[in-house]
């Protein structure tokens, strides 16, 4: 952290010659978080088929669980095609899935739902972990609870001079768009809208939690952003998550993702969280809901902000991504888990009166095609360019 501070303070006011040596020096001292590689399992293996029906299921990457110590997970369950960790508290009330990222998560959540004895139909699923923050809506070290999950994955791309003149971004929807403002042809997994009434409740509960401050280095950095939200102390934001296997950074990418998110949800979603996890998780859970293995109305996304998705004015996107890096990962994760613990207390404390029966969605919930029923309130008639392979 000390050397990070040195480099950052230098970056804030340095000319480029001096910059190189600062940057070079810092490469070797950047903190890397390595998942535990202990070979002896800390869990007792459950006999295959042992029933468990948790009230809470956390989904995150292995290292992110390193910041959670409020519960003791003692019992591990395994099944076919399942090679991650699914472990529960002794009473089986709270479980965690350490599942890897995006596509890997999707396969592992699917395998989890098929483990004999594991019943997730009443589980409140909390997807968590870290992501980058759009400085317009949140701040590093803060947390967000989301209503929308958007996939920035299913597309076409042209680079450099190959880009048609009337498009400012490199990203196109999968099927030919005439112009960036036309609603694209979709495949179905582009957007999931969660239970907004559950988001309301969790947001109210989480807003009561007191957050830890970020390092002085990050405080100095955030003061240089032009957006009010970015300059704030860590807080719980209410805005949406966008994920892709590619972790994008910078103003151009950030603006493009915002544009796409706005277009694909007809202005309903506000993009604030960039990550490589969430849509794979939502996709698998959604399919589980279609097949009645889980209740999609009990799924939530509560995530930490480890860094900014774009630089402040005095840095380039490259400097921001690779040399400021994910400097708020640790306080962010601790703040996210604090929020989640408050939510868990609310769920367990009000299980009989509120949560067992479930909280009814107050707006449309589901995918872009209306697969779970109801009328999708954010889609539009799709159009592909006339004469294109997919157009009419
Ligand atoms: C977890 O287990 C350890 C060791 O038995 C114990 O000291 C600790 O208090 C437990 N924590 C919780 C939250 O139950
Ligand atoms: C945008 O560019 C494409 C490719 O050159 C072209 O086919 C399309 O008509 C243009 N759209 C508009 C709205 O100008
Ligand atoms: C927030 O905390 C206050 C004081 O502890 C409590 O009275 C209130 O019910 C809490 N609100 C929520 C939504 O949990
Ligand atoms: C929008 O959602 C409705 C279901 O509410 C569905 O019938 C329709 O096909 C969807 N439109 C698109 C373009 O996906």
Short mmCIF file of C-alpha atoms and ligand atoms in Angstrom, two decimals:
data_model
loop_
_atom_site.label_atom_id
_atom_site.label_comp_id
_atom_site.label_asym_id
_atom_site.label_seq_id
_atom_site.Cartn_x
_atom_site.Cartn_y
_atom_site.Cartn_z
CA UNK A 1 0.00 0.00 0.00
CA UNK A 2 2.84 2.41 0.77
CA UNK A 3 4.40 2.02 -2.64
CA UNK A 4 1.00 2.22 -4.24
CA UNK A 5 0.50 5.50 -2.45
CA UNK A 6 3.85 6.78 -3.71
CA UNK A 7 3.08 5.84 -7.26
CA UNK A 8 -0.38 7.27 -7.16
CA UNK A 9 0.56 10.58 -5.64
CA UNK A 10 3.29 10.81 -8.24
CA UNK A 11 0.92 9.94 -11.02
CA UNK A 12 -1.46 12.66 -9.99
CA UNK A 13 1.00 15.35 -10.92
CA UNK A 14 3.81 13.79 -12.95
CA UNK A 15 5.17 14.27 -16.42
CA UNK A 16 5.60 11.15 -18.52
CA UNK A 17 9.41 10.65 -18.26
CA UNK A 18 9.34 10.39 -14.49
CA UNK A 19 6.21 8.31 -14.81
CA UNK A 20 7.99 5.40 -16.49
CA UNK A 21 10.35 4.78 -13.61
CA UNK A 22 7.54 5.02 -11.09
CA UNK A 23 5.47 2.59 -13.09
CA UNK A 24 8.35 0.18 -13.59
CA UNK A 25 9.14 0.14 -9.89
CA UNK A 26 5.58 -0.61 -8.96
CA UNK A 27 5.07 -3.64 -11.12
CA UNK A 28 6.93 -5.81 -8.65
CA UNK A 29 5.09 -4.59 -5.58
CA UNK A 30 1.46 -4.78 -6.70
CA UNK A 31 -0.51 -6.95 -4.31
CA UNK A 32 -1.84 -10.08 -5.92
CA UNK A 33 -4.51 -12.07 -4.15
CA UNK A 34 -3.90 -15.77 -4.62
CA UNK A 35 -6.63 -18.25 -3.73
CA UNK A 36 -5.74 -20.71 -0.99
CA UNK A 37 -4.13 -23.84 -2.39
CA UNK A 38 -4.32 -25.93 0.78
CA UNK A 39 -4.75 -29.57 -0.18
CA UNK A 40 -6.29 -30.77 3.06
CA UNK A 41 -9.97 -29.88 3.05
CA UNK A 42 -11.30 -27.98 6.08
CA UNK A 43 -14.72 -29.60 5.60
CA UNK A 44 -16.39 -32.84 6.57
CA UNK A 45 -17.79 -34.61 3.51
CA UNK A 46 -21.53 -35.24 3.63
CA UNK A 47 -22.66 -38.72 2.65
CA UNK A 48 -23.90 -38.55 -0.95
CA UNK A 49 -27.62 -37.78 -1.04
CA UNK A 50 -27.72 -36.14 2.40
CA UNK A 51 -30.56 -33.60 2.24
CA UNK A 52 -29.86 -29.90 2.72
CA UNK A 53 -32.25 -27.03 2.01
CA UNK A 54 -30.48 -23.78 2.88
CA UNK A 55 -32.30 -20.54 3.56
CA UNK A 56 -29.28 -18.63 2.25
CA UNK A 57 -26.84 -19.45 -0.53
CA UNK A 58 -23.83 -17.21 -1.18
CA UNK A 59 -22.15 -17.35 -4.58
CA UNK A 60 -18.67 -15.83 -5.02
CA UNK A 61 -15.11 -16.63 -6.02
CA UNK A 62 -12.88 -18.47 -3.57
CA UNK A 63 -10.70 -15.50 -2.56
CA UNK A 64 -13.78 -13.36 -1.93
CA UNK A 65 -14.94 -15.79 0.78
CA UNK A 66 -11.63 -15.08 2.53
CA UNK A 67 -13.22 -11.83 3.75
CA UNK A 68 -16.21 -13.54 5.37
CA UNK A 69 -15.80 -14.91 8.90
CA UNK A 70 -19.29 -14.58 10.32
CA UNK A 71 -20.26 -18.19 9.62
CA UNK A 72 -18.50 -21.53 9.91
CA UNK A 73 -19.00 -23.71 6.88
CA UNK A 74 -18.37 -27.25 8.01
CA UNK A 75 -20.02 -29.71 5.67
CA UNK A 76 -19.17 -30.22 2.03
CA UNK A 77 -21.44 -31.74 -0.61
CA UNK A 78 -20.29 -33.04 -3.98
CA UNK A 79 -21.88 -34.41 -7.10
CA UNK A 80 -21.38 -35.23 -10.76
CA UNK A 81 -19.48 -32.66 -12.85
CA UNK A 82 -19.11 -30.56 -9.73
CA UNK A 83 -15.51 -29.66 -8.93
CA UNK A 84 -15.88 -26.46 -6.90
CA UNK A 85 -16.70 -26.00 -3.21
CA UNK A 86 -20.26 -26.16 -1.91
CA UNK A 87 -20.25 -26.14 1.88
CA UNK A 88 -22.83 -25.38 4.54
CA UNK A 89 -23.04 -24.46 8.19
CA UNK A 90 -23.60 -27.36 10.54
CA UNK A 91 -27.35 -26.68 10.74
CA UNK A 92 -27.58 -26.45 6.92
CA UNK A 93 -29.14 -22.97 7.07
CA UNK A 94 -26.40 -21.07 5.22
CA UNK A 95 -24.35 -22.44 2.34
CA UNK A 96 -21.68 -21.08 0.07
CA UNK A 97 -20.69 -21.89 -3.46
CA UNK A 98 -17.11 -21.03 -4.46
CA UNK A 99 -17.66 -21.26 -8.14
CA UNK A 100 -15.14 -19.55 -10.43
CA UNK A 101 -16.06 -16.87 -12.94
CA UNK A 102 -18.70 -16.28 -15.63
CA UNK A 103 -18.85 -19.42 -17.85
CA UNK A 104 -17.33 -21.66 -15.19
CA UNK A 105 -19.92 -20.36 -12.71
CA UNK A 106 -22.70 -21.27 -15.09
CA UNK A 107 -21.53 -24.86 -15.41
CA UNK A 108 -20.91 -25.20 -11.67
CA UNK A 109 -24.27 -23.72 -10.64
CA UNK A 110 -25.96 -26.12 -13.03
CA UNK A 111 -24.05 -29.04 -11.52
CA UNK A 112 -24.90 -27.81 -8.00
CA UNK A 113 -28.62 -27.72 -8.74
CA UNK A 114 -28.39 -31.39 -9.74
CA UNK A 115 -26.62 -32.70 -6.63
CA UNK A 116 -28.95 -35.28 -5.04
CA UNK A 117 -30.37 -33.98 -1.74
CA UNK A 118 -29.56 -30.32 -2.41
CA UNK A 119 -32.86 -28.42 -2.45
CA UNK A 120 -32.53 -24.74 -3.35
CA UNK A 121 -36.18 -24.00 -4.01
CA UNK A 122 -36.55 -21.74 -0.96
CA UNK A 123 -33.00 -20.43 -0.84
CA UNK A 124 -32.24 -16.72 -0.98
CA UNK A 125 -29.31 -16.64 -3.38
CA UNK A 126 -26.87 -13.79 -2.86
CA UNK A 127 -24.38 -13.32 -5.68
CA UNK A 128 -21.46 -11.29 -4.44
CA UNK A 129 -17.79 -10.51 -5.06
CA UNK A 130 -16.02 -7.51 -6.54
CA UNK A 131 -16.24 -5.43 -9.68
CA UNK A 132 -15.22 -2.07 -11.05
CA UNK A 133 -17.42 0.97 -10.50
CA UNK A 134 -18.81 3.51 -12.91
CA UNK A 135 -17.79 6.76 -11.14
CA UNK A 136 -21.11 8.36 -12.05
CA UNK A 137 -23.02 6.09 -9.66
CA UNK A 138 -20.68 4.69 -7.03
CA UNK A 139 -17.31 4.83 -5.37
CA UNK A 140 -14.36 2.50 -4.84
CA UNK A 141 -14.75 0.50 -1.62
CA UNK A 142 -18.52 0.92 -1.81
CA UNK A 143 -21.14 -1.68 -2.62
CA UNK A 144 -24.07 -1.95 -5.02
CA UNK A 145 -27.29 -3.86 -5.01
CA UNK A 146 -28.64 -4.45 -8.49
CA UNK A 147 -31.99 -4.98 -10.15
CA UNK A 148 -30.61 -5.72 -13.63
CA UNK A 149 -27.88 -8.05 -14.81
CA UNK A 150 -26.72 -7.30 -18.34
CA UNK A 151 -24.45 -9.37 -20.56
CA UNK A 152 -21.78 -7.50 -22.52
CA UNK A 153 -20.72 -10.63 -24.24
CA UNK A 154 -23.03 -11.49 -27.03
CA UNK A 155 -21.83 -9.20 -29.76
CA UNK A 156 -19.77 -8.42 -32.80
CA UNK A 157 -16.70 -6.25 -32.86
CA UNK A 158 -14.77 -4.22 -35.39
CA UNK A 159 -11.50 -2.61 -34.48
CA UNK A 160 -9.83 0.59 -35.61
CA UNK A 161 -10.43 1.67 -39.22
CA UNK A 162 -12.82 -1.23 -39.86
CA UNK A 163 -15.42 0.51 -37.72
CA UNK A 164 -18.33 1.91 -39.80
CA UNK A 165 -18.14 5.71 -39.73
CA UNK A 166 -21.48 6.19 -38.01
CA UNK A 167 -20.58 4.08 -34.95
CA UNK A 168 -18.42 5.55 -32.22
CA UNK A 169 -17.85 2.29 -30.37
CA UNK A 170 -16.23 -0.99 -31.39
CA UNK A 171 -19.02 -3.11 -30.06
CA UNK A 172 -22.08 -4.10 -32.03
CA UNK A 173 -24.97 -6.28 -31.14
CA UNK A 174 -24.68 -9.79 -32.47
CA UNK A 175 -26.99 -9.17 -35.40
CA UNK A 176 -26.58 -6.27 -37.85
CA UNK A 177 -27.70 -2.97 -36.42
CA UNK A 178 -28.39 -0.08 -38.79
CA UNK A 179 -27.30 2.42 -36.23
CA UNK A 180 -26.34 2.26 -32.57
CA UNK A 181 -29.73 3.46 -31.39
CA UNK A 182 -31.77 0.60 -32.95
CA UNK A 183 -33.00 -2.10 -30.58
CA UNK A 184 -31.03 -5.21 -31.51
CA UNK A 185 -32.11 -8.75 -32.27
CA UNK A 186 -31.53 -10.69 -29.04
CA UNK A 187 -30.83 -14.29 -28.06
CA UNK A 188 -32.45 -14.13 -24.61
CA UNK A 189 -29.61 -14.07 -22.10
CA UNK A 190 -28.73 -10.38 -22.58
CA UNK A 191 -30.69 -9.12 -19.58
CA UNK A 192 -32.17 -10.53 -16.37
CA UNK A 193 -34.36 -8.35 -14.21
CA UNK A 194 -34.51 -9.43 -10.58
CA UNK A 195 -37.31 -9.10 -8.02
CA UNK A 196 -37.48 -5.35 -7.47
CA UNK A 197 -39.46 -5.71 -4.23
CA UNK A 198 -36.64 -7.85 -2.81
CA UNK A 199 -34.10 -5.27 -3.97
CA UNK A 200 -36.16 -2.56 -2.19
CA UNK A 201 -36.11 -4.53 1.04
CA UNK A 202 -32.43 -5.51 0.91
CA UNK A 203 -31.45 -1.96 -0.04
CA UNK A 204 -33.32 -0.57 2.98
CA UNK A 205 -31.65 -3.09 5.29
CA UNK A 206 -28.20 -2.59 3.75
CA UNK A 207 -28.43 1.20 3.85
CA UNK A 208 -28.27 0.98 7.64
CA UNK A 209 -24.80 -0.56 7.64
CA UNK A 210 -21.77 1.56 8.52
CA UNK A 211 -18.93 1.16 6.04
CA UNK A 212 -15.19 1.10 6.52
CA UNK A 213 -13.20 3.88 4.78
CA UNK A 214 -10.71 3.13 1.99
CA UNK A 215 -6.96 3.82 2.21
CA UNK A 216 -5.61 7.36 2.04
CA UNK A 217 -4.27 6.56 -1.42
CA UNK A 218 -7.72 5.74 -2.72
CA UNK A 219 -9.20 8.75 -0.93
CA UNK A 220 -6.71 10.99 -2.75
CA UNK A 221 -7.53 9.33 -6.04
CA UNK A 222 -11.29 9.59 -5.67
CA UNK A 223 -11.01 13.33 -4.90
CA UNK A 224 -9.78 13.84 -8.46
CA UNK A 225 -12.90 12.45 -10.17
CA UNK A 226 -15.35 14.88 -11.71
CA UNK A 227 -18.39 12.89 -10.57
CA UNK A 228 -19.95 13.50 -7.15
CA UNK A 229 -20.67 9.80 -6.49
CA UNK A 230 -17.04 8.84 -7.10
CA UNK A 231 -15.82 11.37 -4.54
CA UNK A 232 -18.03 10.06 -1.74
CA UNK A 233 -17.01 7.81 1.14
CA UNK A 234 -18.00 4.17 0.54
CA UNK A 235 -21.78 3.82 0.39
CA UNK A 236 -24.42 1.37 -0.80
CA UNK A 237 -25.47 2.29 -4.34
CA UNK A 238 -28.49 1.01 -6.18
CA UNK A 239 -27.51 0.40 -9.77
CA UNK A 240 -26.88 -2.40 -12.18
CA UNK A 241 -24.30 -5.00 -13.05
CA UNK A 242 -22.83 -5.71 -16.48
CA UNK A 243 -20.51 -8.62 -17.07
CA UNK A 244 -18.37 -10.15 -19.77
CA UNK A 245 -15.40 -12.46 -20.02
CA UNK A 246 -13.47 -9.34 -21.07
CA UNK A 247 -12.78 -6.89 -18.25
CA UNK A 248 -13.05 -3.53 -20.01
CA UNK A 249 -11.64 -0.24 -18.78
CA UNK A 250 -11.53 3.40 -19.75
CA UNK A 251 -13.84 6.17 -20.89
CA UNK A 252 -14.54 4.78 -24.36
CA UNK A 253 -15.45 1.31 -23.15
CA UNK A 254 -17.35 2.70 -20.14
CA UNK A 255 -19.44 5.02 -22.32
CA UNK A 256 -20.14 2.19 -24.78
CA UNK A 257 -21.28 -0.18 -22.05
CA UNK A 258 -23.51 2.53 -20.64
CA UNK A 259 -24.97 3.16 -24.07
CA UNK A 260 -25.65 -0.51 -24.67
CA UNK A 261 -27.16 -1.02 -21.19
CA UNK A 262 -29.45 1.93 -21.71
CA UNK A 263 -30.50 0.68 -25.16
CA UNK A 264 -31.09 -2.96 -24.26
CA UNK A 265 -33.25 -2.08 -21.22
CA UNK A 266 -34.99 0.94 -22.78
CA UNK A 267 -33.42 3.26 -20.28
CA UNK A 268 -34.30 1.21 -17.18
CA UNK A 269 -30.88 -0.10 -16.13
CA UNK A 270 -28.13 2.14 -14.83
CA UNK A 271 -24.77 0.50 -15.37
CA UNK A 272 -22.41 0.79 -12.41
CA UNK A 273 -20.67 -2.55 -11.95
CA UNK A 274 -18.23 -4.14 -14.37
CA UNK A 275 -17.22 -7.74 -13.74
CA UNK A 276 -16.51 -11.14 -15.26
CA UNK A 277 -18.93 -13.14 -13.13
CA UNK A 278 -22.54 -12.21 -12.82
CA UNK A 279 -24.29 -13.01 -16.06
CA UNK A 280 -23.00 -16.59 -16.13
CA UNK A 281 -24.38 -17.02 -12.62
CA UNK A 282 -27.72 -15.40 -13.45
CA UNK A 283 -28.06 -17.44 -16.62
CA UNK A 284 -27.66 -20.75 -14.77
CA UNK A 285 -29.99 -19.65 -11.96
CA UNK A 286 -32.55 -18.44 -14.48
CA UNK A 287 -32.55 -21.79 -16.23
CA UNK A 288 -32.88 -23.45 -12.82
CA UNK A 289 -35.93 -21.25 -12.17
CA UNK A 290 -37.47 -22.20 -15.53
CA UNK A 291 -37.14 -25.83 -14.40
CA UNK A 292 -38.41 -25.09 -10.85
CA UNK A 293 -35.11 -25.92 -9.13
CA UNK A 294 -34.84 -22.43 -7.64
CA UNK A 295 -37.11 -19.40 -7.15
CA UNK A 296 -35.83 -16.53 -9.30
CA UNK A 297 -37.68 -14.11 -7.01
CA UNK A 298 -35.13 -14.94 -4.28
CA UNK A 299 -32.02 -14.10 -6.26
CA UNK A 300 -30.02 -10.94 -5.48
CA UNK A 301 -26.74 -9.35 -6.51
CA UNK A 302 -24.85 -7.42 -3.82
CA UNK A 303 -21.34 -6.57 -4.92
CA UNK A 304 -18.25 -4.67 -3.84
CA UNK A 305 -16.44 -2.03 -5.88
CA UNK A 306 -12.73 -2.74 -6.06
CA UNK A 307 -11.71 -0.02 -8.51
CA UNK A 308 -13.04 2.50 -11.03
CA UNK A 309 -14.00 1.40 -14.53
CA UNK A 310 -12.38 4.53 -15.99
CA UNK A 311 -9.64 6.95 -15.01
CA UNK A 312 -9.85 10.41 -13.44
CA UNK A 313 -8.83 13.19 -15.86
CA UNK A 314 -5.09 13.13 -15.07
CA UNK A 315 -4.56 9.40 -15.77
CA UNK A 316 -4.86 7.26 -18.87
CA UNK A 317 -7.10 4.21 -18.90
CA UNK A 318 -4.00 2.01 -18.92
CA UNK A 319 -2.52 3.68 -15.83
CA UNK A 320 -5.84 3.49 -14.06
CA UNK A 321 -6.36 -0.19 -14.83
CA UNK A 322 -2.89 -1.59 -14.29
CA UNK A 323 -1.14 0.76 -11.85
CA UNK A 324 -3.89 2.06 -9.62
CA UNK A 325 -5.46 -1.36 -9.99
CA UNK A 326 -7.97 -2.85 -7.63
CA UNK A 327 -6.84 -0.84 -4.64
CA UNK A 328 -10.19 -0.93 -2.85
CA UNK A 329 -10.74 -4.69 -3.10
CA UNK A 330 -10.26 -5.42 0.60
CA UNK A 331 -12.39 -2.69 2.21
CA UNK A 332 -14.93 -3.18 -0.58
CA UNK A 333 -15.30 -6.88 0.15
CA UNK A 334 -15.51 -6.31 3.89
CA UNK A 335 -18.22 -3.69 3.30
CA UNK A 336 -20.12 -6.02 0.96
CA UNK A 337 -20.05 -8.87 3.49
CA UNK A 338 -21.20 -6.50 6.26
CA UNK A 339 -24.15 -5.55 4.07
CA UNK A 340 -24.87 -9.19 3.33
CA UNK A 341 -24.70 -10.16 7.01
CA UNK A 342 -27.36 -7.52 7.74
CA UNK A 343 -29.48 -8.96 4.94
CA UNK A 344 -29.00 -12.50 6.28
CA UNK A 345 -30.08 -11.36 9.76
CA UNK A 346 -33.20 -9.84 8.21
CA UNK A 347 -33.99 -13.03 6.25
CA UNK A 348 -33.44 -15.40 9.18
CA UNK A 349 -35.08 -13.08 11.74
CA UNK A 350 -38.22 -12.72 9.61
CA UNK A 351 -38.26 -16.16 7.99
CA UNK A 352 -41.61 -17.32 9.34
CA UNK A 353 -43.43 -14.04 8.85
CA UNK A 354 -42.03 -12.82 5.53
CA UNK A 355 -39.33 -14.77 3.79
CA UNK A 356 -40.47 -18.38 3.83
CA UNK A 357 -43.46 -17.55 1.65
CA UNK A 358 -41.35 -15.20 -0.46
CA UNK A 359 -41.62 -11.53 -1.39
CA UNK A 360 -43.84 -10.92 -4.39
CA UNK A 361 -42.18 -8.95 -7.21
CA UNK A 362 -43.69 -5.47 -7.64
CA UNK A 363 -42.55 -5.08 -11.27
CA UNK A 364 -41.79 -7.46 -14.14
CA UNK A 365 -39.15 -10.04 -13.23
CA UNK A 366 -37.35 -12.30 -15.69
CA UNK A 367 -35.54 -12.31 -19.00
CA UNK A 368 -35.88 -10.26 -22.16
CA UNK A 369 -38.32 -12.74 -23.71
CA UNK A 370 -40.84 -13.13 -20.89
CA UNK A 371 -39.87 -16.80 -20.35
CA UNK A 372 -41.05 -16.92 -16.71
CA UNK A 373 -44.37 -15.29 -17.64
CA UNK A 374 -45.55 -11.71 -17.27
CA UNK A 375 -45.03 -8.89 -19.73
CA UNK A 376 -41.46 -7.76 -20.12
CA UNK A 377 -41.33 -4.05 -19.30
CA UNK A 378 -37.97 -3.19 -20.81
CA UNK A 379 -37.78 -4.83 -24.25
CA UNK A 380 -38.68 -3.42 -27.66
CA UNK A 381 -39.35 -4.79 -31.09
CA UNK A 382 -36.06 -5.97 -32.47
CA UNK A 383 -34.69 -4.92 -35.81
CA UNK A 384 -31.74 -6.15 -37.80
CA UNK A 385 -30.55 -4.23 -40.84
CA UNK A 386 -32.54 -5.03 -43.97
CA UNK A 387 -30.55 -7.24 -46.31
CA UNK A 388 -28.17 -8.43 -43.56
CA UNK A 389 -27.85 -12.13 -42.86
CA UNK A 390 -30.32 -11.89 -39.97
CA UNK A 391 -32.42 -9.02 -41.27
CA UNK A 392 -35.55 -9.44 -43.35
C1 LIG B 1 -16.22 -20.92 14.11
O1 LIG B 1 -15.52 -21.97 14.69
C2 LIG B 1 -14.43 -21.56 15.49
C3 LIG B 1 -13.66 -22.80 15.93
O2 LIG B 1 -14.52 -23.75 16.49
C4 LIG B 1 -14.94 -20.74 16.67
O3 LIG B 1 -13.89 -20.30 17.45
C5 LIG B 1 -15.72 -19.54 16.12
O4 LIG B 1 -16.31 -18.82 17.18
C6 LIG B 1 -16.81 -19.98 15.17
N1 LIG B 1 -17.40 -18.81 14.54
C7 LIG B 1 -18.71 -18.66 14.39
C8 LIG B 1 -19.15 -17.40 13.72
O5 LIG B 1 -19.54 -19.48 14.78
C1 LIG B 2 -24.24 3.24 -40.76
O1 LIG B 2 -23.21 2.60 -41.49
C2 LIG B 2 -23.58 1.39 -42.11
C3 LIG B 2 -22.33 0.76 -42.70
O2 LIG B 2 -21.63 1.67 -43.48
C4 LIG B 2 -24.67 1.67 -43.13
O3 LIG B 2 -25.08 0.47 -43.77
C5 LIG B 2 -25.85 2.31 -42.43
O4 LIG B 2 -26.85 2.65 -43.35
C6 LIG B 2 -25.42 3.54 -41.64
N1 LIG B 2 -26.53 3.98 -40.83
C7 LIG B 2 -26.92 5.24 -40.76
C8 LIG B 2 -28.09 5.51 -39.86
O5 LIG B 2 -26.36 6.13 -41.38
C1 LIG B 3 -32.00 0.72 10.78
O1 LIG B 3 -31.46 0.81 12.08
C2 LIG B 3 -32.33 1.39 13.03
C3 LIG B 3 -31.57 1.55 14.33
O2 LIG B 3 -30.90 0.37 14.69
C4 LIG B 3 -33.57 0.50 13.18
O3 LIG B 3 -34.48 1.07 14.07
C5 LIG B 3 -34.23 0.36 11.81
O4 LIG B 3 -35.31 -0.54 11.88
C6 LIG B 3 -33.25 -0.15 10.79
N1 LIG B 3 -33.86 -0.15 9.46
C7 LIG B 3 -33.85 -1.22 8.68
C8 LIG B 3 -34.51 -1.04 7.35
O5 LIG B 3 -33.29 -2.28 8.98
C1 LIG B 4 -40.66 -8.82 -25.20
O1 LIG B 4 -41.28 -9.57 -24.18
C2 LIG B 4 -42.47 -10.23 -24.55
C3 LIG B 4 -43.01 -10.93 -23.32
O2 LIG B 4 -43.42 -10.00 -22.39
C4 LIG B 4 -42.23 -11.21 -25.66
O3 LIG B 4 -43.42 -11.79 -26.07
C5 LIG B 4 -41.56 -10.50 -26.82
O4 LIG B 4 -41.20 -11.43 -27.81
C6 LIG B 4 -40.32 -9.78 -26.34
N1 LIG B 4 -39.71 -9.03 -27.43
C7 LIG B 4 -38.44 -9.21 -27.79
C8 LIG B 4 -37.97 -8.32 -28.89
O5 LIG B 4 -37.70 -10.02 -27.26
#
